[in-house]
C-alpha positions in Angstrom: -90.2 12.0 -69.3 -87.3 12.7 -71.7 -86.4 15.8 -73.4 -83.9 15.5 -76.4 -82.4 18.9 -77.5 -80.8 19.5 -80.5 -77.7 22.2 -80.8 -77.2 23.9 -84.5 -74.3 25.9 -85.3 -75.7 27.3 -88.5 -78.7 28.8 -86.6 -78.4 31.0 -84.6 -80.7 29.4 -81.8 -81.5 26.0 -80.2 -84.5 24.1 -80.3 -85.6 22.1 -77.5 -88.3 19.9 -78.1 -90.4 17.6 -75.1 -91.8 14.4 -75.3 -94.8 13.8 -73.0 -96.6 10.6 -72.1 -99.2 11.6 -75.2 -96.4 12.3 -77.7 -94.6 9.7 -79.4 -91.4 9.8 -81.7 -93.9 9.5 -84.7 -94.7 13.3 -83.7 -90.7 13.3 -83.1 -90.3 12.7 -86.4 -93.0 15.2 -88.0 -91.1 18.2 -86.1 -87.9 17.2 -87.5 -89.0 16.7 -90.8 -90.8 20.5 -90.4 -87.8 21.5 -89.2 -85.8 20.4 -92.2 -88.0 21.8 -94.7 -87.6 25.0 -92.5 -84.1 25.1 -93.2 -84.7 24.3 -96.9 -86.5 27.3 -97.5 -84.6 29.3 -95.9 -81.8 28.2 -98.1 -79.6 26.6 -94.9 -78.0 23.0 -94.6 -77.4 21.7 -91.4 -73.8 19.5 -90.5 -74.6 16.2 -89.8 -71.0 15.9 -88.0 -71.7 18.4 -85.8 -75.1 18.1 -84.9 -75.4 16.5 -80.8 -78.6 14.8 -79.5 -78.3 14.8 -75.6 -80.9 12.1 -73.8 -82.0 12.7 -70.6 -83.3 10.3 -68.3 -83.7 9.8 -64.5 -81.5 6.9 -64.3 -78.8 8.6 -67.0 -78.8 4.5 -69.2 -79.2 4.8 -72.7 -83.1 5.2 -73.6 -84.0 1.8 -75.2 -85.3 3.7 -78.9 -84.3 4.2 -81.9 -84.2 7.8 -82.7 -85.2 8.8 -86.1 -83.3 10.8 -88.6 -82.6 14.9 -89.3 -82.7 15.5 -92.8 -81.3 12.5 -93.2 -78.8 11.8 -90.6 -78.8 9.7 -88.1 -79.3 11.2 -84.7 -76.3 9.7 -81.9 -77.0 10.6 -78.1 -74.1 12.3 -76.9 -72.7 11.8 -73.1 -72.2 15.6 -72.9 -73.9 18.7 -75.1 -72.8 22.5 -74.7 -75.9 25.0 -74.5 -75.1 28.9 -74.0 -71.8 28.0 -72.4 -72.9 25.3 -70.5 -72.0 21.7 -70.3 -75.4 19.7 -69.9 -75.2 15.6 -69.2 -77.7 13.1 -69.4 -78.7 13.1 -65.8 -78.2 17.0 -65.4 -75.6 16.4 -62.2 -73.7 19.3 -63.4 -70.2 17.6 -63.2 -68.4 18.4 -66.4 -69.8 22.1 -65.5 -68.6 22.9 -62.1 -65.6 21.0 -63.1 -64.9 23.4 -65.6 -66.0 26.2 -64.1 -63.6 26.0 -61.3 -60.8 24.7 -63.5 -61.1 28.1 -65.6 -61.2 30.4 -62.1 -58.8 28.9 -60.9 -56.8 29.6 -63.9 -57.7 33.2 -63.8 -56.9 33.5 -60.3 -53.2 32.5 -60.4 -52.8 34.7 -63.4 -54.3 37.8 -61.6 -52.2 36.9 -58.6 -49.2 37.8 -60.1 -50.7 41.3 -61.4 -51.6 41.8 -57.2 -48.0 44.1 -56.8 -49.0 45.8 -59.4 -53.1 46.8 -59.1 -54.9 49.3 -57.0 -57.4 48.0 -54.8 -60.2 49.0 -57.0 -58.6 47.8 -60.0 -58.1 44.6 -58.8 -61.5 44.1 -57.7 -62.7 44.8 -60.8 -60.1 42.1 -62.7 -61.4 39.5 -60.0 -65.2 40.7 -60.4 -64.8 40.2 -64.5 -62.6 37.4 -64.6 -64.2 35.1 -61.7 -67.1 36.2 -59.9 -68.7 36.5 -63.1 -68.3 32.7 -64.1 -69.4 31.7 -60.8 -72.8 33.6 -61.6 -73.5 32.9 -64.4 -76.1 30.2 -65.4 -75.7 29.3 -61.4 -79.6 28.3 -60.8 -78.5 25.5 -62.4 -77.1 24.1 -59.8 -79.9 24.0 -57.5 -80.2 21.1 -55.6 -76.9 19.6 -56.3 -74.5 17.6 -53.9 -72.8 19.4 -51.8 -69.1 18.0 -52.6 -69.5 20.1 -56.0 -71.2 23.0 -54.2 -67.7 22.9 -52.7 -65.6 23.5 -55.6 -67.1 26.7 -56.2 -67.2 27.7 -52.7 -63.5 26.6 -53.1 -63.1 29.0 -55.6 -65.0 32.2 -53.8 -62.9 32.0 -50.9 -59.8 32.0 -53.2 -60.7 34.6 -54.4 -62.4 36.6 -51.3 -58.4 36.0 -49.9 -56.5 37.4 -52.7 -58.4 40.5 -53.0 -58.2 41.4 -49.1 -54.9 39.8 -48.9 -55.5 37.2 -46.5 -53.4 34.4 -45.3 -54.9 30.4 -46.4 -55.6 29.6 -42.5 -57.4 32.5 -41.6 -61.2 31.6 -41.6 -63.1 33.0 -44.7 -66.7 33.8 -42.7 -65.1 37.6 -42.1 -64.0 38.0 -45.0 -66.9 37.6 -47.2 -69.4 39.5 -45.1 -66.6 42.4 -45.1 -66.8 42.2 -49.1 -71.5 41.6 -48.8 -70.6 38.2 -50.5 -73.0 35.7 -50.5 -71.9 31.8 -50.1 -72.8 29.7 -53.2 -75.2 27.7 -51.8 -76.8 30.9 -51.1 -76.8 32.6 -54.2 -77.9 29.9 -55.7 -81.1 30.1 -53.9 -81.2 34.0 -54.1 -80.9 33.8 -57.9 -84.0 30.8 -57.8 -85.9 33.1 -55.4 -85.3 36.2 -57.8 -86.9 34.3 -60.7 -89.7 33.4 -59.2 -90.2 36.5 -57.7 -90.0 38.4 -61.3 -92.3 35.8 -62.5 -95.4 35.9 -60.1 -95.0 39.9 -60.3 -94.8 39.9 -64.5 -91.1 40.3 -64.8 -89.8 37.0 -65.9 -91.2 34.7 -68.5 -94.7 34.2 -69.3 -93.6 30.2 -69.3 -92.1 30.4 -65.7 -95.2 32.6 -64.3 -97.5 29.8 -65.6 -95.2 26.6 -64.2 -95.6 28.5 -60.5 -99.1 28.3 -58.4 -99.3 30.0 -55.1 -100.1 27.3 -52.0 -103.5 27.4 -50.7 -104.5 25.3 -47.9 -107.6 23.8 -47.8 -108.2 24.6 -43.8 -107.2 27.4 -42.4 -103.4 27.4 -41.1 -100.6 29.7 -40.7 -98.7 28.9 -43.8 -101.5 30.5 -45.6 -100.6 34.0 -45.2 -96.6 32.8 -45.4 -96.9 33.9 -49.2 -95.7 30.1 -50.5 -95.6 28.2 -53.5 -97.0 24.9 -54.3 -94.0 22.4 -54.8 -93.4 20.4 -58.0 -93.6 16.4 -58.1 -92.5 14.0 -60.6 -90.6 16.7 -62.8 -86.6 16.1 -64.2 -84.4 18.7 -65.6 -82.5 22.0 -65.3 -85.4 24.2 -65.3 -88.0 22.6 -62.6 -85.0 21.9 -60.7 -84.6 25.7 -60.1 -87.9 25.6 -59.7 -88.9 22.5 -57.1 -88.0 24.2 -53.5 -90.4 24.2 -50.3 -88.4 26.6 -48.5 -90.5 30.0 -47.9 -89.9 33.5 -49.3 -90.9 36.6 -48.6 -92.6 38.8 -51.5 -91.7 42.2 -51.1 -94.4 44.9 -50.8 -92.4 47.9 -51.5 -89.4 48.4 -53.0 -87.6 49.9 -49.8 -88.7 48.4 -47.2 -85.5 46.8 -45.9 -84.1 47.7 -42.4 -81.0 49.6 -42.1 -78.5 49.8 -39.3 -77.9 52.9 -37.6 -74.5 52.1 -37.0 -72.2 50.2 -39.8 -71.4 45.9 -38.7 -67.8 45.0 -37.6 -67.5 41.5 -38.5 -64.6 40.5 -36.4 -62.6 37.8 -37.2 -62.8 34.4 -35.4 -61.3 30.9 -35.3 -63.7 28.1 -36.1 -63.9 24.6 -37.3 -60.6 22.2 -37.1 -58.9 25.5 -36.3 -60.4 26.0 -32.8 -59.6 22.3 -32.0 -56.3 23.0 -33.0 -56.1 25.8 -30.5 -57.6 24.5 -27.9 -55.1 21.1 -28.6 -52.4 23.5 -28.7 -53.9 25.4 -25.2 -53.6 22.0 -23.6 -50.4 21.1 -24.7 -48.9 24.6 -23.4 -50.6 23.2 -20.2 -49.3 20.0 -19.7 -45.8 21.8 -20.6 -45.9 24.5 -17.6 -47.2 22.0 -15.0 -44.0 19.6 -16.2 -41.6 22.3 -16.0 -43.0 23.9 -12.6 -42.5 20.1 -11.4 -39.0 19.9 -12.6 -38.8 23.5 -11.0 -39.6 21.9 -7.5 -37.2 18.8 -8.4 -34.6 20.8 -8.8 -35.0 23.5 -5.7 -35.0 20.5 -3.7 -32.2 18.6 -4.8 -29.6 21.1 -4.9 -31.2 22.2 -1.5 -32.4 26.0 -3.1 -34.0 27.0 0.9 -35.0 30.6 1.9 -33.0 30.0 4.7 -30.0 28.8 3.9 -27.4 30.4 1.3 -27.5 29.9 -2.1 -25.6 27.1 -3.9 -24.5 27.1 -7.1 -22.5 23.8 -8.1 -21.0 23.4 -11.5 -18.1 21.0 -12.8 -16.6 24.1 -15.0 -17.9 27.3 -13.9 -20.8 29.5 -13.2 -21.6 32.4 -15.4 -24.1 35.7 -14.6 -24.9 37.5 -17.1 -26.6 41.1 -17.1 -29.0 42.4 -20.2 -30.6 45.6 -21.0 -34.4 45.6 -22.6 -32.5 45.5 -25.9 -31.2 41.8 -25.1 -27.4 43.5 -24.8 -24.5 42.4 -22.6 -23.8 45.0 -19.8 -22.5 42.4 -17.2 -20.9 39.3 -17.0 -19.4 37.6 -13.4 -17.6 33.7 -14.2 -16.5 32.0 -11.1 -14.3 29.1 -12.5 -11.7 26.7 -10.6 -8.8 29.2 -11.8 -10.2 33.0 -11.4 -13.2 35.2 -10.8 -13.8 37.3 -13.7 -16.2 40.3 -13.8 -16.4 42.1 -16.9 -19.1 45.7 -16.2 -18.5 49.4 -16.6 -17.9 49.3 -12.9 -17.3 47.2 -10.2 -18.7 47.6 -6.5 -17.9 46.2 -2.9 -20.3 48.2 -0.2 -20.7 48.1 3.1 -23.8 45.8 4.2 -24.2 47.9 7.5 -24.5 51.8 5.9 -24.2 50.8 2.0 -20.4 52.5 2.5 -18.4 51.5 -1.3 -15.8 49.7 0.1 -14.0 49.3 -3.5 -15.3 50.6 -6.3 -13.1 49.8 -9.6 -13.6 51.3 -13.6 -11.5 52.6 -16.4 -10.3 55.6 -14.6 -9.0 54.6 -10.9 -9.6 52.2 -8.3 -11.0 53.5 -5.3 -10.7 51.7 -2.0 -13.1 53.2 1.1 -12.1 51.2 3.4 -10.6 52.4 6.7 -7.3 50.5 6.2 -5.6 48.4 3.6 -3.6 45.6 5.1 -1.2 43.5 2.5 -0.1 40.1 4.1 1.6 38.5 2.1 5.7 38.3 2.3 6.4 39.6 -0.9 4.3 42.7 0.3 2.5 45.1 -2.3 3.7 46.0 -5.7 3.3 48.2 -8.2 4.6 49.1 -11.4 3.5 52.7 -11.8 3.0 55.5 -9.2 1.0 55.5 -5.6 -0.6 58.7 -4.5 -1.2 58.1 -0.7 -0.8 60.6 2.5 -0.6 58.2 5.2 1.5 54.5 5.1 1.9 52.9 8.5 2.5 49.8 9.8 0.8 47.7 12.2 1.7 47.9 15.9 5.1 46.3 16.9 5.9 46.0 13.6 8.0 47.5 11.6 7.3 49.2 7.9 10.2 49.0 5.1 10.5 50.3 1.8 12.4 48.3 -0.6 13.6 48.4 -4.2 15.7 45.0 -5.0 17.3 45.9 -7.9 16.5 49.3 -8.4 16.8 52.4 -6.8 13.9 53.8 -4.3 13.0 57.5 -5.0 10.9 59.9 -2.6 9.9 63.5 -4.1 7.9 66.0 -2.2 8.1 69.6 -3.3 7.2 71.0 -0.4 9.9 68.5 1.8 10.9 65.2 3.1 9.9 64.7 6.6 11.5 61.8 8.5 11.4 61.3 12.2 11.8 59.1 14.9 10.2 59.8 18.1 11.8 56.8 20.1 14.4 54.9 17.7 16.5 55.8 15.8 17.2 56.8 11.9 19.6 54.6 10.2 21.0 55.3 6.6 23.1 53.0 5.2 24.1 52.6 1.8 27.3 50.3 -0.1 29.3 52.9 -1.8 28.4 57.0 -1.3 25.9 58.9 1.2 24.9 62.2 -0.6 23.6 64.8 1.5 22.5 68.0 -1.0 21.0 71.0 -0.6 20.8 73.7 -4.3 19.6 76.1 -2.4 20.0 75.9 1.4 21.8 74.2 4.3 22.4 70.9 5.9 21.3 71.7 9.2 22.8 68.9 12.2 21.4 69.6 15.4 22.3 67.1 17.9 23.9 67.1 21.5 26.7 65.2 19.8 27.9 64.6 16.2 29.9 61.5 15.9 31.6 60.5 12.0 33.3 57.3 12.4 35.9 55.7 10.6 37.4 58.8 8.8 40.9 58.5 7.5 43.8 59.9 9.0 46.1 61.9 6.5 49.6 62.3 6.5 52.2 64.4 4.5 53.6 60.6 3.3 52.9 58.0 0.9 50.3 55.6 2.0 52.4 52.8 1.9 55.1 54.5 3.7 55.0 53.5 7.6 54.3 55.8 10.1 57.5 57.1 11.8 55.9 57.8 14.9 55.4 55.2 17.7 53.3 56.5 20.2 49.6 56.2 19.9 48.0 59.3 18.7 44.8 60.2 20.7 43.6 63.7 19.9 42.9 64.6 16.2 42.5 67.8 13.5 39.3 67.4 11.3 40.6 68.9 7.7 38.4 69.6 4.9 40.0 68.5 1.2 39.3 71.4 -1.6 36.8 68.7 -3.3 34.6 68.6 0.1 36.0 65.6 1.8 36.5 65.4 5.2 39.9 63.5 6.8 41.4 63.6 10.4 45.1 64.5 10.8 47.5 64.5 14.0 46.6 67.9 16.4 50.0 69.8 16.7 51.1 72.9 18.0 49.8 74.6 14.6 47.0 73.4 12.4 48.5 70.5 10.8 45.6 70.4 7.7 48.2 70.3 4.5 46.2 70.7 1.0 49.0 68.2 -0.2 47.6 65.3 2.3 47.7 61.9 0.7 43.7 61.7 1.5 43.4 65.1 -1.0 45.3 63.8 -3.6 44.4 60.7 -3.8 40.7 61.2 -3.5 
């Protein structure tokens, strides 16, 4: 069989005429030749440059006749004709078609992807629904019974387009997402679209020419695809329309118009992993596997060469230095303690030493102070304890046996109390001794000495001479006068008969 149809831009219609196994191109020739005089009367001239004569065959090879002529020109078989928008080719595979089908989608798609920021939801699913969805519809029983690889490309194009108008990322799976939009798959609405034509057509809704071409299936014995409302399937027929036609699947015939269940409750269609996907999980899954059971074994290595036991202490060995370091749920640094070969460093808020027996803070260290709880601080060291500001302490004390010394070296050594200076000696004694001058002041009150006996040593004798003038007397002089000067200084002088204390003494005036 071969049909041969004939597009004419000056009519407004096509007309496709069949040639049988009773027809020949004589009768060819007599409907062109009708047709031509058709056109004559009605005062029309058809282009012979753009008239296209599409053979169709099973095989798609060039039919081995010679066509005849339309009014005179000679009709060419053309590898591809256009009919209503829609590329046919000599063995109806439908490749220029989907090919451009999805070329143009796609097209649309990346120009209403840059409109996305900019459209509502609604208004967006109405661009996609006019400028997409509708090209993959239309004509679409057409492709009934085509390969799958070109099924593809438009199921290509759905999911784009499913993706953009929810928003979803390339690798999440598409399954979801159509059933959240009530989106058929192509391959699917190509067969709903087949099974709606016939339907129309064996209830009186479609074409009188598709109603006769169907014949319900009737078995000759009794069987259970009797009552399974089927059609009788077509053999030895080519071509767009009996492909759309030629299907032993069953479908169901609808008794009344609303007759289709309905869920109580609305679907969630909850989104899965599938396909090369899930391997890629589950590869992933493994790999995560291998990696913990390598790094708990390096785990084990390591406790047991650097000896990490219960037991024991712990070890830390490093050729630099070892840092802990403290974070709060926010990742901050609070903390940080680096033993290294030269010093210990702790950088906190505060720094703590307790007891391990009743938790007692043993030294305790921040901005303010440093506080040592401790029941006695012991300095060793020769040097002693220094410190460049003041101490506030009320008790310092030595050990046993020895002896505790205060000492400035270069500098004077200051004790203030305002409530007094107490310094006693219950066994030893209290020895003051200074290089040039002892001062002894009270602003206010007295310098109290209360002793059995009060000894001043090496106190100058004066005399009513010169200093350098010898002393005329030659006996030794054993009994003395203590003489105060008008300035406060004391000075012995020779006991007489009288006082012998002369305001004039050498140790006065030259004082």
């Amino acid at each position: 069989m071969a049909w041969v149809a004939i597009n004419m831009p000056m009519t407004p219609s096509s007309l496709l005429l069949g040639s049988q196994s009773d027809c020949s191109l004589a009768d060819l020739d007599l409907a062109l030749k009708a047709m031509a005089g058709w056109l004559r009367q009605s005062r029309l001239k058809l282009n012979p440059m753009k008239t296209e004569v599409l053979c169709l065959s099973r095989s798609g090879q060039r039919l081995g006749i010679s066509l005849p002529t339309f009014d005179g020109a000679p009709l060419v078989p053309a590898p591809e004709v256009r009919s209503l928008r829609v590329l046919l080719d000599p063995v109806l595979m439908m490749e220029a078609q989907v090919a451009a089908t999805a070329r143009s989608a796609f097209y649309q798609l990346r120009l209403i992807k840059q409109l996305v920021p900019f459209l509502k939801h609604n208004d967006l699913a109405m661009v996609i629904h006019t400028l997409v969805t509708s090209r993959l519809d239309y004509c679409n029983a057409l492709y009934m019974g085509l390969p799958l690889y070109q099924i593809r490309k438009l199921q290509l194009v759905q999911n784009t387009a499913a993706r953009l108008m929810l928003g979803l990322p390339m690798g999440e799976h598409i399954q979801p997402a159509l059933k959240v939009l009530h989106w058929l798959p192509i391959a699917y609405l190509i067969w709903f679209k087949v099974l709606v034509f016939a339907y129309k057509a064996l209830y009186g809704q479609g074409p009188v020419y598709l109603r006769d071409l169907l014949s319900p299936y009737v078995p000759q014995r009794a069987l259970r695809s009797g009552s399974q409302n089927c059609l009788v399937s077509f053999s030895g027929q080519d071509g767009a329309l009996y492909r759309a036609l030629m299907t032993r699947e069953q479908y169901i015939l609808a008794t009344q118009q609303n007759n289709l269940p309905r869920t109580e409750h609305p679907q969630l269609y909850p989104v899965g992993i599938y396909g090369w996907r899930k391997r890629c999980l589950y590869f992933f899954v493994l790999l995560l596997l291998v990696t913990m059971i390598v790094n708990l074994a390096m785990t084990i290595w390591i406790l047991k060469v650097m000896n990490f036991t219960v037991d024991s202490a712990l070890v830390l060995q490093s050729d630099r230095n070892v840092t802990v370091n403290a974070r709060n749920h926010m990742g901050q640094l609070t903390g940080q303690l680096t033993v290294g070969a030269d010093a210990v460093e702790a950088q906190c808020k505060r720094f703590e030493v307790s007891s391990s027996e009743d938790g007692r803070v043993l030294f305790s260290a921040d901005e303010e102070e440093i506080v040592i709880g401790a029941d006695r601080l012991k300095v060793t060291g020769t040097e002693g304890a220094v410190f460049e500001h003041s101490v506030e302490t009320p008790h310092i004390r030595a050990d046993p046996s020895q002896d505790l010394k205060l000492e400035s070296p270069t500098r004077s050594l200051i004790m203030e109390a305002p409530r007094g200076i107490q310094v006693s000696a219950a066994v030893g004694d209290i020895k003051a001794t200074c290089r040039k001058e002892l001062h002894l002041q009270s602003t206010e009150g007295e310098i109290f000495l209360n002793a059995n006996s009060i000894r001043l040593g090496n106190l100058p004798v004066g005399s009513l001479s010169s200093p350098s003038s010898p002393s005329s007397s030659t006996t030794r002089q054993t009994i003395y006068e203590l003489c105060v000067c008008p300035n406060g200084k004391l000075y012995l002088s020779p006991a007489g008969a009288g006082s012998t204390c002369q305001s004039s003494s050498n140790i006065c005036l030259w004082s």
